[in-house]
PDB file of C-alpha atoms in Angstrom:
ATOM      1  CA  MET A   1      34.504  32.169 -83.695  1.00 90.00           C
ATOM      2  CA  LEU A   2      31.441  30.219 -82.821  1.00 92.00           C
ATOM      3  CA  ARG A   3      29.354  33.324 -82.315  1.00 92.00           C
ATOM      4  CA  GLY A   4      30.471  34.550 -85.782  1.00 90.00           C
ATOM      5  CA  GLU A   5      29.302  31.195 -87.269  1.00 89.00           C
ATOM      6  CA  ILE A   6      25.975  31.142 -85.534  1.00 91.00           C
ATOM      7  CA  CYS A   7      25.035  34.754 -84.576  1.00 87.00           C
ATOM      8  CA  SER A   8      26.904  37.201 -86.884  1.00 73.00           C
ATOM      9  CA  ASN A   9      27.422  35.397 -90.148  1.00 65.00           C
ATOM     10  CA  ARG A  10      24.953  36.085 -92.903  1.00 77.00           C
ATOM     11  CA  GLU A  11      26.162  32.937 -94.859  1.00 87.00           C
ATOM     12  CA  LEU A  12      24.806  29.650 -93.868  1.00 95.00           C
ATOM     13  CA  SER A  13      27.222  27.809 -91.691  1.00 96.00           C
ATOM     14  CA  PHE A  14      27.812  24.132 -90.853  1.00 97.00           C
ATOM     15  CA  LEU A  15      28.839  22.293 -87.713  1.00 98.00           C
ATOM     16  CA  MET A  16      30.150  18.933 -87.965  1.00 98.00           C
ATOM     17  CA  GLU A  17      29.581  16.053 -85.338  1.00 98.00           C
ATOM     18  CA  ALA A  18      32.561  14.952 -83.274  1.00 98.00           C
ATOM     19  CA  HIS A  19      32.445  12.308 -80.605  1.00 98.00           C
ATOM     20  CA  ASP A  20      36.151  12.069 -79.726  1.00 97.00           C
ATOM     21  CA  ALA A  21      39.460  13.644 -80.420  1.00 97.00           C
ATOM     22  CA  LEU A  22      39.986  11.506 -83.558  1.00 97.00           C
ATOM     23  CA  SER A  23      36.492  12.392 -85.166  1.00 98.00           C
ATOM     24  CA  GLY A  24      37.170  16.065 -84.263  1.00 98.00           C
ATOM     25  CA  ALA A  25      40.620  15.991 -86.152  1.00 97.00           C
ATOM     26  CA  ILE A  26      39.151  14.305 -89.198  1.00 97.00           C
ATOM     27  CA  ALA A  27      36.369  17.088 -89.337  1.00 98.00           C
ATOM     28  CA  LYS A  28      38.947  19.771 -89.088  1.00 97.00           C
ATOM     29  CA  ARG A  29      41.000  18.251 -91.795  1.00 96.00           C
ATOM     30  CA  ALA A  30      37.976  17.976 -94.037  1.00 97.00           C
ATOM     31  CA  GLY A  31      37.545  21.771 -93.846  1.00 97.00           C
ATOM     32  CA  PHE A  32      34.833  22.256 -91.095  1.00 97.00           C
ATOM     33  CA  LYS A  33      35.155  25.447 -89.047  1.00 95.00           C
ATOM     34  CA  GLY A  34      33.097  24.467 -86.135  1.00 97.00           C
ATOM     35  CA  LEU A  35      32.091  21.216 -84.311  1.00 98.00           C
ATOM     36  CA  TRP A  36      28.944  19.790 -82.588  1.00 98.00           C
ATOM     37  CA  ALA A  37      29.929  17.597 -79.587  1.00 98.00           C
ATOM     38  CA  SER A  38      26.864  15.338 -79.965  1.00 97.00           C
ATOM     39  CA  GLY A  39      25.323  13.835 -76.911  1.00 97.00           C
ATOM     40  CA  LEU A  40      24.075  10.893 -78.911  1.00 97.00           C
ATOM     41  CA  SER A  41      27.414  10.222 -80.452  1.00 98.00           C
ATOM     42  CA  ILE A  42      29.488  10.740 -77.295  1.00 98.00           C
ATOM     43  CA  ALA A  43      27.075   8.432 -75.393  1.00 97.00           C
ATOM     44  CA  CYS A  44      27.443   5.851 -78.132  1.00 97.00           C
ATOM     45  CA  SER A  45      31.153   5.969 -78.093  1.00 97.00           C
ATOM     46  CA  LEU A  46      31.150   5.399 -74.292  1.00 97.00           C
ATOM     47  CA  GLY A  47      28.736   2.499 -74.581  1.00 97.00           C
ATOM     48  CA  TYR A  48      25.742   4.239 -73.305  1.00 97.00           C
ATOM     49  CA  ARG A  49      22.366   5.086 -74.519  1.00 97.00           C
ATOM     50  CA  ASP A  50      21.296   8.715 -75.286  1.00 96.00           C
ATOM     51  CA  ALA A  51      19.125   8.921 -72.117  1.00 95.00           C
ATOM     52  CA  ASN A  52      21.351  10.745 -69.686  1.00 95.00           C
ATOM     53  CA  GLU A  53      23.121   7.505 -68.808  1.00 96.00           C
ATOM     54  CA  ALA A  54      26.538   9.163 -69.461  1.00 96.00           C
ATOM     55  CA  SER A  55      27.403  11.635 -66.622  1.00 96.00           C
ATOM     56  CA  TRP A  56      27.973  15.325 -67.180  1.00 96.00           C
ATOM     57  CA  ASN A  57      31.636  14.920 -66.115  1.00 96.00           C
ATOM     58  CA  GLN A  58      32.104  12.126 -68.643  1.00 97.00           C
ATOM     59  CA  LEU A  59      30.654  14.632 -71.185  1.00 98.00           C
ATOM     60  CA  VAL A  60      32.966  17.477 -70.149  1.00 98.00           C
ATOM     61  CA  ASP A  61      36.111  15.109 -70.182  1.00 98.00           C
ATOM     62  CA  VAL A  62      35.327  14.254 -73.961  1.00 98.00           C
ATOM     63  CA  VAL A  63      34.684  17.683 -74.897  1.00 98.00           C
ATOM     64  CA  GLU A  64      38.156  18.688 -73.504  1.00 98.00           C
ATOM     65  CA  ARG A  65      39.894  16.114 -75.691  1.00 97.00           C
ATOM     66  CA  ILE A  66      37.937  17.303 -78.710  1.00 97.00           C
ATOM     67  CA  VAL A  67      39.005  20.991 -78.140  1.00 97.00           C
ATOM     68  CA  ASP A  68      42.587  20.045 -77.456  1.00 95.00           C
ATOM     69  CA  SER A  69      42.895  18.018 -80.567  1.00 94.00           C
ATOM     70  CA  THR A  70      41.360  20.600 -82.989  1.00 94.00           C
ATOM     71  CA  GLU A  71      41.356  24.038 -81.603  1.00 90.00           C
ATOM     72  CA  LEU A  72      38.086  24.567 -83.430  1.00 96.00           C
ATOM     73  CA  PRO A  73      35.145  26.038 -81.646  1.00 97.00           C
ATOM     74  CA  VAL A  74      32.919  23.383 -80.217  1.00 98.00           C
ATOM     75  CA  LEU A  75      29.151  23.844 -79.367  1.00 98.00           C
ATOM     76  CA  VAL A  76      28.183  21.235 -76.851  1.00 98.00           C
ATOM     77  CA  ASP A  77      25.064  19.295 -76.721  1.00 98.00           C
ATOM     78  CA  GLY A  78      24.311  19.750 -72.971  1.00 97.00           C
ATOM     79  CA  ASP A  79      20.882  17.916 -73.134  1.00 97.00           C
ATOM     80  CA  GLY A  80      18.562  19.577 -70.678  1.00 96.00           C
ATOM     81  CA  GLY A  81      21.577  20.629 -68.355  1.00 97.00           C
ATOM     82  CA  PHE A  82      21.513  17.312 -66.411  1.00 97.00           C
ATOM     83  CA  GLY A  83      18.896  18.501 -63.767  1.00 95.00           C
ATOM     84  CA  ASN A  84      17.632  21.939 -62.744  1.00 96.00           C
ATOM     85  CA  PHE A  85      19.176  25.439 -63.099  1.00 97.00           C
ATOM     86  CA  ASN A  86      21.891  24.626 -60.621  1.00 98.00           C
ATOM     87  CA  ASN A  87      23.182  21.523 -62.631  1.00 97.00           C
ATOM     88  CA  ALA A  88      22.929  23.443 -65.755  1.00 98.00           C
ATOM     89  CA  ARG A  89      25.096  26.402 -64.586  1.00 98.00           C
ATOM     90  CA  LEU A  90      27.614  23.926 -63.103  1.00 98.00           C
ATOM     91  CA  LEU A  91      27.786  22.205 -66.450  1.00 98.00           C
ATOM     92  CA  ALA A  92      28.258  25.438 -68.363  1.00 98.00           C
ATOM     93  CA  ARG A  93      30.866  26.592 -65.956  1.00 98.00           C
ATOM     94  CA  LYS A  94      32.790  23.466 -66.361  1.00 98.00           C
ATOM     95  CA  LEU A  95      32.520  23.593 -70.160  1.00 98.00           C
ATOM     96  CA  ARG A  96      33.829  27.037 -70.227  1.00 98.00           C
ATOM     97  CA  GLN A  97      36.914  25.975 -68.201  1.00 97.00           C
ATOM     98  CA  ARG A  98      37.631  22.994 -70.666  1.00 97.00           C
ATOM     99  CA  GLY A  99      37.564  25.383 -73.577  1.00 97.00           C
ATOM    100  CA  ALA A 100      34.047  24.870 -75.188  1.00 98.00           C
ATOM    101  CA  ALA A 101      32.671  27.748 -77.184  1.00 98.00           C
ATOM    102  CA  GLY A 102      29.014  27.150 -76.632  1.00 98.00           C
ATOM    103  CA  ILE A 103      26.240  25.109 -75.095  1.00 98.00           C
ATOM    104  CA  ALA A 104      22.938  23.938 -76.405  1.00 98.00           C
ATOM    105  CA  LEU A 105      20.307  23.202 -73.847  1.00 98.00           C
ATOM    106  CA  GLU A 106      16.978  21.458 -74.702  1.00 98.00           C
ATOM    107  CA  ASP A 107      13.646  21.986 -72.860  1.00 97.00           C
ATOM    108  CA  SER A 108      13.268  18.435 -71.884  1.00 94.00           C
ATOM    109  CA  CYS A 109      12.723  16.759 -68.518  1.00 93.00           C
ATOM    110  CA  PHE A 110      15.423  14.862 -66.781  1.00 93.00           C
ATOM    111  CA  PRO A 111      16.455  12.176 -67.595  1.00 93.00           C
ATOM    112  CA  LYS A 112      15.902  12.942 -71.278  1.00 93.00           C
ATOM    113  CA  MET A 113      15.210  10.446 -74.079  1.00 93.00           C
ATOM    114  CA  ASN A 114      16.859  10.737 -77.583  1.00 94.00           C
ATOM    115  CA  SER A 115      14.386  12.800 -79.774  1.00 94.00           C
ATOM    116  CA  PHE A 116      13.936   9.998 -82.252  1.00 93.00           C
ATOM    117  CA  VAL A 117      13.223   7.231 -79.740  1.00 94.00           C
ATOM    118  CA  GLY A 118       9.675   6.458 -78.884  1.00 87.00           C
ATOM    119  CA  ASP A 119       6.869   8.939 -77.970  1.00 86.00           C
ATOM    120  CA  ARG A 120       7.754   9.617 -74.348  1.00 81.00           C
ATOM    121  CA  HIS A 121       9.128  13.284 -74.594  1.00 87.00           C
ATOM    122  CA  PRO A 122       7.690  15.369 -71.851  1.00 93.00           C
ATOM    123  CA  LEU A 123       8.574  19.038 -72.040  1.00 96.00           C
ATOM    124  CA  ALA A 124       9.986  21.168 -69.209  1.00 96.00           C
ATOM    125  CA  ASP A 125       7.684  24.031 -67.880  1.00 97.00           C
ATOM    126  CA  ILE A 126       8.488  27.089 -69.947  1.00 98.00           C
ATOM    127  CA  ASP A 127       9.279  29.163 -66.774  1.00 98.00           C
ATOM    128  CA  GLU A 128      11.351  26.572 -65.361  1.00 98.00           C
ATOM    129  CA  PHE A 129      13.391  26.224 -68.466  1.00 98.00           C
ATOM    130  CA  SER A 130      13.785  29.776 -68.860  1.00 98.00           C
ATOM    131  CA  GLY A 131      15.295  30.002 -65.386  1.00 98.00           C
ATOM    132  CA  ARG A 132      17.940  27.235 -66.388  1.00 98.00           C
ATOM    133  CA  LEU A 133      18.915  29.469 -69.438  1.00 98.00           C
ATOM    134  CA  ARG A 134      19.060  32.586 -67.134  1.00 98.00           C
ATOM    135  CA  ALA A 135      21.231  30.804 -64.651  1.00 98.00           C
ATOM    136  CA  VAL A 136      23.659  29.792 -67.446  1.00 98.00           C
ATOM    137  CA  LYS A 137      23.754  33.117 -68.964  1.00 98.00           C
ATOM    138  CA  ASP A 138      24.292  34.740 -65.557  1.00 98.00           C
ATOM    139  CA  THR A 139      27.165  32.167 -65.009  1.00 97.00           C
ATOM    140  CA  VAL A 140      29.125  32.322 -68.188  1.00 97.00           C
ATOM    141  CA  ALA A 141      27.847  35.571 -69.785  1.00 94.00           C
ATOM    142  CA  ASP A 142      29.164  35.933 -73.284  1.00 94.00           C
ATOM    143  CA  ASP A 143      31.970  33.357 -72.728  1.00 96.00           C
ATOM    144  CA  LEU A 144      29.748  30.628 -74.243  1.00 97.00           C
ATOM    145  CA  VAL A 145      27.327  30.943 -76.919  1.00 97.00           C
ATOM    146  CA  LEU A 146      23.855  29.737 -75.473  1.00 98.00           C
ATOM    147  CA  VAL A 147      21.609  28.004 -77.786  1.00 98.00           C
ATOM    148  CA  ALA A 148      18.168  27.008 -76.631  1.00 98.00           C
ATOM    149  CA  ARG A 149      16.776  23.845 -78.155  1.00 98.00           C
ATOM    150  CA  ILE A 150      13.021  23.474 -78.578  1.00 98.00           C
ATOM    151  CA  GLU A 151      11.457  20.062 -78.487  1.00 97.00           C
ATOM    152  CA  ALA A 152       7.926  21.131 -78.883  1.00 96.00           C
ATOM    153  CA  LEU A 153       7.631  19.753 -82.430  1.00 96.00           C
ATOM    154  CA  ILE A 154       9.359  16.596 -81.415  1.00 95.00           C
ATOM    155  CA  ALA A 155       6.588  16.134 -78.505  1.00 92.00           C
ATOM    156  CA  GLY A 156       3.813  16.897 -81.050  1.00 92.00           C
ATOM    157  CA  HIS A 157       2.759  20.280 -79.430  1.00 94.00           C
ATOM    158  CA  GLY A 158       2.762  22.186 -82.610  1.00 91.00           C
ATOM    159  CA  MET A 159       3.736  25.463 -84.075  1.00 96.00           C
ATOM    160  CA  ASP A 160       2.219  27.782 -81.758  1.00 97.00           C
ATOM    161  CA  GLU A 161       3.794  26.129 -78.789  1.00 97.00           C
ATOM    162  CA  ALA A 162       7.223  26.302 -80.531  1.00 97.00           C
ATOM    163  CA  ILE A 163       6.834  29.975 -81.270  1.00 98.00           C
ATOM    164  CA  LEU A 164       5.759  30.624 -77.617  1.00 98.00           C
ATOM    165  CA  ARG A 165       8.762  28.905 -76.244  1.00 98.00           C
ATOM    166  CA  ALA A 166      11.179  30.525 -78.619  1.00 98.00           C
ATOM    167  CA  SER A 167       9.898  33.917 -77.552  1.00 98.00           C
ATOM    168  CA  ALA A 168      10.375  33.050 -73.887  1.00 98.00           C
ATOM    169  CA  TYR A 169      13.853  31.618 -74.417  1.00 98.00           C
ATOM    170  CA  ALA A 170      14.936  34.715 -76.290  1.00 98.00           C
ATOM    171  CA  ALA A 171      13.788  36.804 -73.397  1.00 98.00           C
ATOM    172  CA  ALA A 172      15.781  34.626 -71.096  1.00 98.00           C
ATOM    173  CA  GLY A 173      18.963  35.398 -72.864  1.00 98.00           C
ATOM    174  CA  ALA A 174      19.453  32.661 -75.499  1.00 98.00           C
ATOM    175  CA  ASP A 175      21.745  33.761 -78.410  1.00 97.00           C
ATOM    176  CA  ALA A 176      20.079  31.322 -80.763  1.00 97.00           C
ATOM    177  CA  ILE A 177      17.200  28.943 -81.094  1.00 98.00           C
ATOM    178  CA  LEU A 178      17.531  25.208 -82.164  1.00 98.00           C
ATOM    179  CA  ILE A 179      14.269  24.061 -83.554  1.00 98.00           C
ATOM    180  CA  HIS A 180      14.175  20.306 -83.813  1.00 97.00           C
ATOM    181  CA  SER A 181      11.926  18.010 -85.950  1.00 96.00           C
ATOM    182  CA  ARG A 182      11.469  14.202 -86.586  1.00 95.00           C
ATOM    183  CA  LYS A 183       9.572  14.692 -89.573  1.00 96.00           C
ATOM    184  CA  SER A 184      11.006  13.236 -92.928  1.00 96.00           C
ATOM    185  CA  THR A 185      10.473  16.534 -94.602  1.00 97.00           C
ATOM    186  CA  ALA A 186      11.626  20.029 -93.551  1.00 97.00           C
ATOM    187  CA  ASP A 187       8.107  21.536 -93.665  1.00 97.00           C
ATOM    188  CA  GLU A 188       7.860  22.124 -89.989  1.00 96.00           C
ATOM    189  CA  ILE A 189      11.180  23.688 -89.831  1.00 97.00           C
ATOM    190  CA  LEU A 190      10.629  26.013 -92.742  1.00 98.00           C
ATOM    191  CA  SER A 191       7.372  27.058 -91.325  1.00 97.00           C
ATOM    192  CA  PHE A 192       8.962  27.826 -87.966  1.00 98.00           C
ATOM    193  CA  ALA A 193      11.567  29.905 -89.655  1.00 96.00           C
ATOM    194  CA  SER A 194       8.926  31.882 -91.652  1.00 97.00           C
ATOM    195  CA  ALA A 195       6.832  32.552 -88.468  1.00 97.00           C
ATOM    196  CA  TRP A 196       9.929  33.324 -86.374  1.00 97.00           C
ATOM    197  CA  GLN A 197      11.339  35.907 -88.759  1.00 94.00           C
ATOM    198  CA  ASN A 198      14.984  35.542 -87.435  1.00 91.00           C
ATOM    199  CA  CYS A 199      14.027  37.268 -83.968  1.00 96.00           C
ATOM    200  CA  LEU A 200      16.961  35.178 -83.037  1.00 96.00           C
ATOM    201  CA  PRO A 201      19.330  33.177 -85.292  1.00 97.00           C
ATOM    202  CA  VAL A 202      17.852  29.616 -86.162  1.00 97.00           C
ATOM    203  CA  VAL A 203      19.881  26.347 -85.882  1.00 98.00           C
ATOM    204  CA  ILE A 204      18.522  23.176 -87.397  1.00 98.00           C
ATOM    205  CA  VAL A 205      19.564  19.444 -87.310  1.00 98.00           C
ATOM    206  CA  PRO A 206      18.395  17.769 -90.527  1.00 98.00           C
ATOM    207  CA  THR A 207      18.996  14.226 -89.470  1.00 97.00           C
ATOM    208  CA  LYS A 208      15.448  13.019 -90.597  1.00 96.00           C
ATOM    209  CA  TYR A 209      14.794  15.396 -93.306  1.00 97.00           C
ATOM    210  CA  TYR A 210      18.184  14.816 -95.013  1.00 97.00           C
ATOM    211  CA  ARG A 211      16.687  14.822 -98.507  1.00 97.00           C
ATOM    212  CA  THR A 212      16.073  18.661 -98.318  1.00 97.00           C
ATOM    213  CA  PRO A 213      18.483  20.548-100.392  1.00 97.00           C
ATOM    214  CA  VAL A 214      20.678  23.026 -98.461  1.00 97.00           C
ATOM    215  CA  SER A 215      19.497  25.835-100.690  1.00 97.00           C
ATOM    216  CA  ALA A 216      16.028  25.700 -98.885  1.00 97.00           C
ATOM    217  CA  TYR A 217      17.756  26.562 -95.598  1.00 97.00           C
ATOM    218  CA  ARG A 218      19.590  29.520 -97.168  1.00 95.00           C
ATOM    219  CA  ASP A 219      16.502  30.809 -98.788  1.00 95.00           C
ATOM    220  CA  ALA A 220      14.642  30.487 -95.486  1.00 95.00           C
ATOM    221  CA  GLY A 221      17.383  32.580 -93.685  1.00 95.00           C
ATOM    222  CA  ILE A 222      18.444  29.742 -91.302  1.00 96.00           C
ATOM    223  CA  SER A 223      21.827  30.390 -89.566  1.00 96.00           C
ATOM    224  CA  THR A 224      23.370  27.150 -88.954  1.00 97.00           C
ATOM    225  CA  VAL A 225      23.034  23.501 -89.979  1.00 98.00           C
ATOM    226  CA  ILE A 226      24.302  20.788 -87.712  1.00 98.00           C
ATOM    227  CA  TRP A 227      25.340  17.521 -89.264  1.00 98.00           C
ATOM    228  CA  ALA A 228      24.699  15.825 -85.887  1.00 97.00           C
ATOM    229  CA  ASN A 229      25.582  12.208 -85.711  1.00 98.00           C
ATOM    230  CA  HIS A 230      27.201  11.166 -89.107  1.00 97.00           C
ATOM    231  CA  SER A 231      30.768  10.433 -88.166  1.00 97.00           C
ATOM    232  CA  MET A 232      29.595   8.249 -85.482  1.00 98.00           C
ATOM    233  CA  ARG A 233      27.234   6.432 -87.781  1.00 97.00           C
ATOM    234  CA  ALA A 234      29.958   6.186 -90.440  1.00 98.00           C
ATOM    235  CA  ALA A 235      32.251   4.552 -87.965  1.00 97.00           C
ATOM    236  CA  ILE A 236      29.804   1.999 -87.031  1.00 97.00           C
ATOM    237  CA  ALA A 237      29.135   1.093 -90.507  1.00 98.00           C
ATOM    238  CA  ALA A 238      32.927   0.956 -91.538  1.00 97.00           C
ATOM    239  CA  MET A 239      33.881  -1.090 -88.385  1.00 97.00           C
ATOM    240  CA  ARG A 240      31.013  -3.478 -88.889  1.00 97.00           C
ATOM    241  CA  HIS A 241      32.052  -4.068 -92.516  1.00 97.00           C
ATOM    242  CA  VAL A 242      35.638  -4.545 -91.778  1.00 97.00           C
ATOM    243  CA  CYS A 243      35.197  -6.873 -88.720  1.00 97.00           C
ATOM    244  CA  GLY A 244      32.746  -9.052 -90.772  1.00 97.00           C
ATOM    245  CA  ARG A 245      35.156  -9.356 -93.643  1.00 97.00           C
ATOM    246  CA  ILE A 246      38.076 -10.308 -91.455  1.00 97.00           C
ATOM    247  CA  ILE A 247      35.974 -13.161 -89.901  1.00 97.00           C
ATOM    248  CA  ALA A 248      34.581 -14.169 -93.437  1.00 97.00           C
ATOM    249  CA  GLU A 249      38.037 -13.917 -95.048  1.00 97.00           C
ATOM    250  CA  ASP A 250      40.054 -15.328 -92.338  1.00 97.00           C
ATOM    251  CA  GLY A 251      42.620 -12.654 -92.471  1.00 97.00           C
ATOM    252  CA  ILE A 252      43.443  -9.080 -93.292  1.00 96.00           C
ATOM    253  CA  ALA A 253      45.040  -9.141 -96.593  1.00 96.00           C
ATOM    254  CA  GLY A 254      41.789  -8.413 -98.512  1.00 95.00           C
ATOM    255  CA  ILE A 255      40.742  -5.474 -96.309  1.00 96.00           C
ATOM    256  CA  GLU A 256      44.024  -3.592 -96.284  1.00 95.00           C
ATOM    257  CA  PRO A 257      43.389  -1.586 -99.479  1.00 94.00           C
ATOM    258  CA  ASP A 258      40.145  -0.303 -97.976  1.00 94.00           C
ATOM    259  CA  ILE A 259      41.214   1.158 -94.701  1.00 96.00           C
ATOM    260  CA  ALA A 260      43.329   4.130 -93.744  1.00 96.00           C
ATOM    261  CA  THR A 261      47.091   3.314 -93.945  1.00 96.00           C
ATOM    262  CA  LEU A 262      49.301   3.852 -90.816  1.00 96.00           C
ATOM    263  CA  ASP A 263      50.994   6.741 -92.473  1.00 97.00           C
ATOM    264  CA  GLU A 264      47.550   8.475 -92.750  1.00 96.00           C
ATOM    265  CA  VAL A 265      47.079   7.750 -89.108  1.00 96.00           C
ATOM    266  CA  PHE A 266      50.468   9.257 -88.273  1.00 96.00           C
ATOM    267  CA  ASP A 267      49.819  12.280 -90.547  1.00 96.00           C
ATOM    268  CA  LEU A 268      46.460  12.919 -88.972  1.00 94.00           C
ATOM    269  CA  LEU A 269      47.938  12.951 -85.380  1.00 94.00           C
ATOM    270  CA  ARG A 270      50.869  15.014 -86.568  1.00 94.00           C
ATOM    271  CA  TYR A 271      53.716  12.647 -85.685  1.00 95.00           C
ATOM    272  CA  ASP A 272      55.852  15.030 -87.910  1.00 96.00           C
ATOM    273  CA  GLU A 273      55.469  17.733 -85.200  1.00 94.00           C
ATOM    274  CA  LEU A 274      56.687  15.407 -82.557  1.00 94.00           C
ATOM    275  CA  ALA A 275      59.831  14.466 -84.589  1.00 94.00           C
ATOM    276  CA  ARG A 276      60.547  18.330 -84.989  1.00 94.00           C
ATOM    277  CA  ALA A 277      60.017  18.824 -81.332  1.00 94.00           C
ATOM    278  CA  GLU A 278      62.409  16.052 -80.396  1.00 92.00           C
ATOM    279  CA  ALA A 279      65.045  17.517 -82.690  1.00 90.00           C
ATOM    280  CA  ARG A 280      64.631  20.836 -80.961  1.00 90.00           C
ATOM    281  CA  TYR A 281      64.320  19.837 -77.381  1.00 92.00           C
ATOM    282  CA  LEU A 282      65.457  16.428 -76.874  1.00 90.00           C
ATOM    283  CA  HIS A 283      68.672  16.759 -78.723  1.00 80.00           C
ATOM    284  CA  PRO A 284      69.178  20.464 -79.011  1.00 74.00           C
ATOM    285  CA  PRO A 285      72.362  21.783 -80.732  1.00 73.00           C
ATOM    286  CA  ASP A 286      75.164  22.774 -78.413  1.00 72.00           C
ATOM    287  CA  PRO A 287      75.226  26.642 -78.451  1.00 69.00           C
ATOM    288  CA  ARG A 288      78.998  26.653 -77.658  1.00 70.00           C
ATOM    289  CA  GLN A 289      79.554  24.992 -81.015  1.00 63.00           C
TER     290      GLN A 289
END
């Protein structure tokens, strides 16, 4: 399903961020066909910074819960693979075992720093990172979609470097290229897409250039847009607002109309299915009657 969304679909597809089982279930209910297990959002939900502070096994555990709760294909933000080729292939193998559909690896050095924080963004050597990609591909073959994420524009190295890296990563076995930018407009991204000419499908993350209309991405032939951290950021804003109001109003009567009802919670988590299962298995009818 994920390969169809990213690699075979002529229509622009969208992946929604999920950082836990609940956010995954909400995205599925909204109508999204695939999910992005965001490294930033998962780290935040665990109380860590997006600087490889969360371990790879913590990431894998969260991904398993997202997969179980939604049955949607999940593309996992694998950062740089948590080390060299050996760490990357171990991560990929574990993600395959837990039901992930794909992994995105970025050409950063370990430990990484979030792309939007500061100016310290050293890039991995092209050959070394290509080795990481080949190791992952040799380990999981086509069981996982392999997305190579290029940080050259984030690090200020320019378009020629980005194209050079994309070509090397395509030769190393990547199924798609994620080109990342921290600019407030999509000019860099659209220039890359024009120069790249869809040698492999292009995936983008328009967190900073959010004002660009989606039609521009369709016109550029981009394959997939990732809404990369918006459920996590929405949750922070909503929880901050509700907590502040409860303190200010010295009670919860005022906020009750503005939050999800318990019935909505029970519906989202399919308590009705549990009731039907209890009727079938806990108190089954006597077949002799």
